[in-house]
Amino acid sequence: MTTADETTDPNAVPARPAMRRPLPPELIERGECPFDPPAELGRLRGEGPVAPITLLNGARAWMVTGYREAREAFGDPRFSSDKFRHRDALQLTPEEVAAGTCPHAPESATPSGHGLFIFMDPPEHTRLRRLLIGEFTVRRMRALESRVTELAVELIEDMRAAGNRADLVADFALPLPSLVICELLGVDYADRARFQRSAAVSLNFRLPEQERLRAGAELREFMRELVASKRAAPGDDLLSGLVHGDADPALTDLELVDIATTLLTAGHETTANMLALGTFALLEHPEQLAALRADPALVDGAVEELLRYLSVLHLGTTRVATEDLTLGGVDIAAGDTVLLSIPEADRDPEHWPEPDRLDVARPRSPHLAFGHGVHQCLGQQLARVEMRIGYAELLDRLPGLSLDVPAGDVPLRTDMIVYGVHELPVTWR
């Protein structure tokens, strides 16, 4: 059984990695089509799969837009994910850049990320991921299919009972994965307003940093209370299993809080936005929607195609080179920051024919929506189950599903680290 460590104050930890996103607006803002990556990314790809960019803080970095190069960087251990040991260029203030602060200088020889395994390198990352990976196997996720279906049907029937109009985000896309991850972790769904608000604020990169950090601290306090309750009264859930497990060394409360916060946030934010954005894309491509309705067996491939065609991680994944190396024919110096543009890499014409076309019958091929390598998304199989069932039930139970507003009036989440739509007003017959 794990034991509480001495640090129970959720704020008594080293500072979380700053989530500044000093990216030029042309690398963030979408054009007329809400599903296409920013046009500037395509222009950069024309310069080569790895191209230099200048951030708004004055720092230099590399943008990786080629599929092969992004996949290589994801899998290369010489690119570090550890934002505690290696600050990347996006974390620097303009004053630090002007002063010549070295962004990659290790701040500590020991890890300080506690349970934030997404910001760790092996062996620390390996230790924590190994404790979790058994909970997210294909077999276990398939065992959840009946429960996910039950939840999806309940949500849709609630929508139908209220009339023939709804906001698909609030009424379906957000609650479905939230309900599932809450049941997995042992979180009371009645507390959703508390953790969803804190998560949304912490992921809004346009808000003042202090406001986002405060929201992150509130979310961690929520999780600290949950860990304490599981320690006192365990249940049959993933978090109780971690709290009372036989990890060696035992997980500390700080590690448990970080792990639970990461799983809860990622477990509802990303899939919720893929469900809503994917439905939006299908409604705007009626021939693809019709093909999927005509042959429901296409749904598995449609999920993979939507994951490729859309990317909710639209701001890029960052890595720091720990030694001099070459990527895509470009020399990268130790300490350089690279941004791996998943939206653009998954539209690479060297890897896919007609990459800018949505085709639900496209033969399946590997994509980078879930990353690659040791940090490949832990919950990808759960996300696939939720998306497959979610799309299938929507199309089956809501005949004539269509937008209830002009497409241009759908509010896009260009202000968020996780892309998607803030609302999706729909109607049906």
CSV table of N, CA and C in Angstrom, one decimal, residues 32-135:
chain,number,residue,atom,x,y,z
A,32,GLU,N,-10.2,29.9,-44.4
A,32,GLU,CA,-11.6,29.7,-44.6
A,32,GLU,C,-12.1,28.3,-44.2
A,33,CYS,N,-11.3,27.3,-44.4
A,33,CYS,CA,-11.7,26.0,-44.0
A,33,CYS,C,-11.3,25.7,-42.6
A,34,PRO,N,-12.2,25.4,-41.7
A,34,PRO,CA,-11.8,25.2,-40.3
A,34,PRO,C,-11.1,23.8,-40.1
A,35,PHE,N,-11.1,23.0,-41.1
A,35,PHE,CA,-10.5,21.7,-40.9
A,35,PHE,C,-9.1,21.6,-41.4
A,36,ASP,N,-8.7,22.6,-42.2
A,36,ASP,CA,-7.3,22.6,-42.8
A,36,ASP,C,-6.3,23.3,-41.8
A,37,PRO,N,-5.1,22.8,-41.8
A,37,PRO,CA,-4.0,23.5,-41.0
A,37,PRO,C,-3.8,24.9,-41.6
A,38,PRO,N,-3.3,25.8,-40.8
A,38,PRO,CA,-3.0,27.1,-41.3
A,38,PRO,C,-2.1,27.1,-42.5
A,39,ALA,N,-2.4,28.0,-43.5
A,39,ALA,CA,-1.7,28.0,-44.8
A,39,ALA,C,-0.2,28.2,-44.6
A,40,GLU,N,0.2,28.9,-43.6
A,40,GLU,CA,1.6,29.2,-43.4
A,40,GLU,C,2.4,27.9,-43.1
A,41,LEU,N,1.7,26.9,-42.5
A,41,LEU,CA,2.4,25.6,-42.3
A,41,LEU,C,2.7,25.0,-43.7
A,42,GLY,N,1.8,25.1,-44.6
A,42,GLY,CA,2.0,24.6,-45.9
A,42,GLY,C,3.1,25.3,-46.6
A,43,ARG,N,3.2,26.6,-46.4
A,43,ARG,CA,4.3,27.4,-47.0
A,43,ARG,C,5.6,26.9,-46.5
A,44,LEU,N,5.7,26.7,-45.1
A,44,LEU,CA,6.9,26.2,-44.5
A,44,LEU,C,7.3,24.9,-45.1
A,45,ARG,N,6.3,24.0,-45.3
A,45,ARG,CA,6.6,22.7,-45.8
A,45,ARG,C,7.3,22.8,-47.2
A,46,GLY,N,6.9,23.8,-47.9
A,46,GLY,CA,7.5,24.1,-49.2
A,46,GLY,C,9.0,24.4,-49.1
A,47,GLU,N,9.4,24.9,-48.0
A,47,GLU,CA,10.8,25.2,-47.7
A,47,GLU,C,11.6,23.9,-47.4
A,48,GLY,N,10.9,22.9,-47.0
A,48,GLY,CA,11.5,21.6,-46.6
A,48,GLY,C,10.8,21.1,-45.4
A,49,PRO,N,10.9,19.8,-45.1
A,49,PRO,CA,10.2,19.2,-44.0
A,49,PRO,C,10.6,19.7,-42.6
A,50,VAL,N,11.8,20.3,-42.5
A,50,VAL,CA,12.2,21.0,-41.3
A,50,VAL,C,12.7,22.4,-41.6
A,51,ALA,N,12.0,23.4,-41.1
A,51,ALA,CA,12.3,24.8,-41.5
A,51,ALA,C,12.4,25.6,-40.2
A,52,PRO,N,13.2,26.7,-40.3
A,52,PRO,CA,13.4,27.5,-39.1
A,52,PRO,C,12.2,28.5,-39.0
A,53,ILE,N,11.9,28.8,-37.7
A,53,ILE,CA,10.9,29.8,-37.5
A,53,ILE,C,11.4,30.7,-36.3
A,54,THR,N,10.8,31.9,-36.3
A,54,THR,CA,11.1,32.9,-35.2
A,54,THR,C,9.8,33.0,-34.4
A,55,LEU,N,9.9,32.8,-33.1
A,55,LEU,CA,8.8,32.9,-32.2
A,55,LEU,C,8.6,34.4,-31.8
A,56,LEU,N,7.4,34.7,-31.2
A,56,LEU,CA,7.1,36.0,-30.8
A,56,LEU,C,8.0,36.5,-29.7
A,57,ASN,N,8.6,35.6,-28.9
A,57,ASN,CA,9.5,36.1,-27.9
A,57,ASN,C,10.9,36.3,-28.4
A,58,GLY,N,11.1,36.2,-29.7
A,58,GLY,CA,12.4,36.4,-30.4
A,58,GLY,C,13.3,35.2,-30.5
A,59,ALA,N,12.9,34.1,-29.9
A,59,ALA,CA,13.7,32.9,-29.9
A,59,ALA,C,13.5,32.2,-31.3
A,60,ARG,N,14.5,31.4,-31.6
A,60,ARG,CA,14.4,30.6,-32.9
A,60,ARG,C,14.1,29.2,-32.5
A,61,ALA,N,13.4,28.5,-33.5
A,61,ALA,CA,13.1,27.1,-33.3
A,61,ALA,C,12.9,26.5,-34.7
A,62,TRP,N,12.6,25.2,-34.7
A,62,TRP,CA,12.5,24.5,-35.9
A,62,TRP,C,11.1,23.9,-36.0
A,63,MET,N,10.4,24.1,-37.2
A,63,MET,CA,9.1,23.5,-37.4
A,63,MET,C,9.2,22.3,-38.3
A,64,VAL,N,8.7,21.2,-37.8
A,64,VAL,CA,8.8,19.9,-38.6
A,64,VAL,C,7.4,19.7,-39.2
A,65,THR,N,7.3,19.7,-40.5
A,65,THR,CA,6.0,19.5,-41.2
A,65,THR,C,6.0,18.2,-42.0
A,66,GLY,N,7.1,17.5,-42.2
A,66,GLY,CA,7.1,16.3,-42.9
A,66,GLY,C,6.7,15.1,-42.0
A,67,TYR,N,5.9,14.2,-42.6
A,67,TYR,CA,5.5,13.0,-41.8
A,67,TYR,C,6.7,12.2,-41.4
A,68,ARG,N,7.5,11.8,-42.3
A,68,ARG,CA,8.6,10.9,-42.0
A,68,ARG,C,9.5,11.6,-40.9
A,69,GLU,N,9.8,12.9,-41.1
A,69,GLU,CA,10.7,13.6,-40.1
A,69,GLU,C,10.1,13.7,-38.8
A,70,ALA,N,8.7,14.0,-38.7
A,70,ALA,CA,8.0,14.1,-37.4
A,70,ALA,C,8.0,12.7,-36.7
A,71,ARG,N,7.8,11.7,-37.5
A,71,ARG,CA,7.8,10.3,-36.9
A,71,ARG,C,9.2,10.0,-36.4
A,72,GLU,N,10.2,10.3,-37.1
A,72,GLU,CA,11.5,10.1,-36.7
A,72,GLU,C,11.9,10.8,-35.4
A,73,ALA,N,11.4,12.1,-35.3
A,73,ALA,CA,11.7,12.9,-34.1
A,73,ALA,C,11.0,12.3,-32.9
A,74,PHE,N,9.7,11.9,-33.1
A,74,PHE,CA,8.9,11.3,-32.0
A,74,PHE,C,9.7,10.1,-31.4
A,75,GLY,N,10.3,9.3,-32.3
A,75,GLY,CA,10.9,8.1,-31.8
A,75,GLY,C,12.4,8.2,-31.5
A,76,ASP,N,13.0,9.3,-31.6
A,76,ASP,CA,14.4,9.5,-31.4
A,76,ASP,C,14.7,9.9,-29.9
A,77,PRO,N,15.4,9.1,-29.1
A,77,PRO,CA,15.6,9.5,-27.7
A,77,PRO,C,16.5,10.7,-27.5
A,78,ARG,N,17.1,11.1,-28.6
A,78,ARG,CA,17.9,12.4,-28.5
A,78,ARG,C,17.1,13.6,-28.5
A,79,PHE,N,15.8,13.5,-28.7
A,79,PHE,CA,14.9,14.6,-28.5
A,79,PHE,C,14.1,14.4,-27.2
A,80,SER,N,14.3,15.3,-26.3
A,80,SER,CA,13.8,15.2,-24.9
A,80,SER,C,12.4,15.8,-24.8
A,81,SER,N,11.5,15.1,-24.0
A,81,SER,CA,10.2,15.6,-23.7
A,81,SER,C,10.2,16.3,-22.3
A,82,ASP,N,11.4,16.2,-21.6
A,82,ASP,CA,11.5,16.6,-20.2
A,82,ASP,C,11.5,18.1,-20.1
A,83,LYS,N,10.4,18.8,-19.8
A,83,LYS,CA,10.4,20.2,-19.7
A,83,LYS,C,10.8,20.7,-18.4
A,84,PHE,N,11.2,19.8,-17.5
A,84,PHE,CA,11.7,20.3,-16.2
A,84,PHE,C,13.2,20.3,-16.2
A,85,ARG,N,13.8,19.4,-16.9
A,85,ARG,CA,15.3,19.4,-17.1
A,85,ARG,C,15.7,20.3,-18.2
A,86,HIS,N,14.9,20.4,-19.2
A,86,HIS,CA,15.3,21.1,-20.4
A,86,HIS,C,14.1,22.1,-20.8
A,87,ARG,N,14.3,23.4,-20.5
A,87,ARG,CA,13.3,24.4,-20.9
A,87,ARG,C,13.4,24.5,-22.4
A,88,ASP,N,12.3,24.6,-23.1
A,88,ASP,CA,12.3,24.8,-24.5
A,88,ASP,C,12.2,26.3,-24.8
A,89,ALA,N,12.4,26.6,-26.1
A,89,ALA,CA,12.4,28.1,-26.5
A,89,ALA,C,11.0,28.7,-26.2
A,90,LEU,N,10.0,27.9,-26.2
A,90,LEU,CA,8.6,28.5,-26.0
A,90,LEU,C,8.4,28.9,-24.6
A,91,GLN,N,9.2,28.5,-23.7
A,91,GLN,CA,9.0,28.8,-22.3
A,91,GLN,C,9.8,30.1,-21.9
A,92,LEU,N,10.6,30.6,-22.8
A,92,LEU,CA,11.4,31.8,-22.4
A,92,LEU,C,10.5,33.1,-22.6
A,93,THR,N,10.8,34.0,-21.7
A,93,THR,CA,10.2,35.4,-21.9
A,93,THR,C,11.1,36.1,-22.9
A,94,PRO,N,10.5,37.2,-23.5
A,94,PRO,CA,11.3,38.0,-24.4
A,94,PRO,C,12.6,38.6,-23.7
A,95,GLU,N,12.5,38.9,-22.4
A,95,GLU,CA,13.6,39.4,-21.7
A,95,GLU,C,14.7,38.4,-21.6
A,96,GLU,N,14.3,37.1,-21.4
A,96,GLU,CA,15.3,36.0,-21.3
A,96,GLU,C,16.0,35.8,-22.6
A,97,VAL,N,15.2,35.9,-23.7
A,97,VAL,CA,15.8,35.7,-25.0
A,97,VAL,C,16.8,36.8,-25.3
A,98,ALA,N,16.4,38.1,-25.0
A,98,ALA,CA,17.3,39.2,-25.2
A,98,ALA,C,18.5,39.1,-24.4
A,99,ALA,N,18.4,38.5,-23.3
A,99,ALA,CA,19.6,38.4,-22.4
A,99,ALA,C,20.5,37.2,-22.8
A,100,GLY,N,20.0,36.4,-23.8
A,100,GLY,CA,20.8,35.3,-24.2
A,100,GLY,C,20.7,34.1,-23.3
A,101,THR,N,19.6,34.0,-22.6
A,101,THR,CA,19.4,32.8,-21.7
A,101,THR,C,19.4,31.6,-22.5
A,102,CYS,N,20.1,30.6,-22.0
A,102,CYS,CA,20.1,29.3,-22.7
A,102,CYS,C,18.9,28.5,-22.4
A,103,PRO,N,18.0,28.2,-23.4
A,103,PRO,CA,16.8,27.5,-23.0
A,103,PRO,C,16.9,26.1,-22.6
A,104,HIS,N,18.0,25.5,-23.1
A,104,HIS,CA,18.1,24.0,-22.9
A,104,HIS,C,19.0,23.6,-21.7
A,105,ALA,N,19.5,24.6,-21.0
A,105,ALA,CA,20.4,24.3,-19.8
A,105,ALA,C,19.6,23.5,-18.8
A,106,PRO,N,20.1,22.3,-18.4
A,106,PRO,CA,19.3,21.5,-17.4
A,106,PRO,C,19.2,22.3,-16.1
A,107,GLU,N,18.0,22.4,-15.6
A,107,GLU,CA,17.8,23.1,-14.4
A,107,GLU,C,18.0,22.3,-13.2
A,108,SER,N,18.0,21.0,-13.4
A,108,SER,CA,18.3,20.0,-12.3
A,108,SER,C,18.8,18.7,-12.9
A,109,ALA,N,19.6,18.1,-12.1
A,109,ALA,CA,20.1,16.8,-12.6
A,109,ALA,C,19.1,15.7,-12.2
A,110,THR,N,18.1,16.0,-11.4
A,110,THR,CA,17.2,15.0,-11.0
A,110,THR,C,15.8,15.4,-11.5
A,111,PRO,N,14.9,14.5,-11.8
A,111,PRO,CA,13.6,14.8,-12.3
A,111,PRO,C,12.8,15.6,-11.2
A,112,SER,N,11.9,16.5,-11.6
A,112,SER,CA,11.1,17.2,-10.7
A,112,SER,C,9.6,17.3,-11.2
A,113,GLY,N,9.3,16.4,-12.2
A,113,GLY,CA,8.0,16.4,-12.7
A,113,GLY,C,7.0,15.6,-12.0
A,114,HIS,N,7.4,14.9,-10.9
A,114,HIS,CA,6.6,14.0,-10.1
A,114,HIS,C,5.8,13.1,-11.1
A,115,GLY,N,4.5,13.2,-11.2
A,115,GLY,CA,3.7,12.2,-12.0
A,115,GLY,C,3.4,12.7,-13.4
A,116,LEU,N,3.9,13.8,-13.8
A,116,LEU,CA,3.7,14.3,-15.2
A,116,LEU,C,4.5,13.6,-16.2
A,117,PHE,N,4.1,12.3,-16.4
A,117,PHE,CA,4.9,11.4,-17.2
A,117,PHE,C,5.0,11.9,-18.7
A,118,ILE,N,4.0,12.7,-19.1
A,118,ILE,CA,4.1,13.2,-20.5
A,118,ILE,C,5.2,14.2,-20.7
A,119,PHE,N,5.8,14.7,-19.6
A,119,PHE,CA,6.9,15.6,-19.6
A,119,PHE,C,8.2,15.0,-19.0
A,120,MET,N,8.3,13.7,-19.3
A,120,MET,CA,9.5,13.0,-18.8
A,120,MET,C,10.1,12.2,-19.9
A,121,ASP,N,11.3,11.8,-19.7
A,121,ASP,CA,12.1,10.9,-20.5
A,121,ASP,C,12.3,9.6,-19.8
A,122,PRO,N,12.6,8.5,-20.5
A,122,PRO,CA,13.0,7.3,-19.8
A,122,PRO,C,14.3,7.6,-18.9
A,123,PRO,N,14.5,7.0,-17.8
A,123,PRO,CA,13.7,5.8,-17.3
A,123,PRO,C,12.5,6.3,-16.4
A,124,GLU,N,12.5,7.6,-16.0
A,124,GLU,CA,11.4,8.0,-15.1
A,124,GLU,C,10.0,7.8,-15.8
A,125,HIS,N,9.9,8.2,-17.1
A,125,HIS,CA,8.7,8.0,-17.9
A,125,HIS,C,8.3,6.5,-17.9
A,126,THR,N,9.3,5.7,-18.2
A,126,THR,CA,9.0,4.2,-18.3
A,126,THR,C,8.4,3.7,-17.0
A,127,ARG,N,9.0,4.1,-15.9
A,127,ARG,CA,8.4,3.5,-14.6
A,127,ARG,C,7.0,3.8,-14.4
A,128,LEU,N,6.6,5.1,-14.7
A,128,LEU,CA,5.2,5.5,-14.5
A,128,LEU,C,4.3,4.9,-15.6
A,129,ARG,N,4.7,4.9,-16.8
A,129,ARG,CA,3.9,4.4,-17.9
A,129,ARG,C,3.6,3.0,-17.8
A,130,ARG,N,4.6,2.2,-17.3
A,130,ARG,CA,4.4,0.8,-17.1
A,130,ARG,C,3.3,0.5,-16.1
A,131,LEU,N,3.1,1.4,-15.1
A,131,LEU,CA,2.0,1.1,-14.1
A,131,LEU,C,0.7,1.4,-14.7
A,132,LEU,N,0.6,2.1,-15.8
A,132,LEU,CA,-0.7,2.5,-16.4
A,132,LEU,C,-1.1,1.8,-17.6
A,133,ILE,N,-0.1,1.3,-18.4
A,133,ILE,CA,-0.4,0.7,-19.7
A,133,ILE,C,-1.3,-0.5,-19.6
A,134,GLY,N,-1.2,-1.2,-18.6
A,134,GLY,CA,-2.1,-2.4,-18.4
A,134,GLY,C,-3.6,-2.1,-18.3
A,135,GLU,N,-3.9,-0.8,-17.9
A,135,GLU,CA,-5.2,-0.4,-17.7
A,135,GLU,C,-5.9,0.1,-19.1
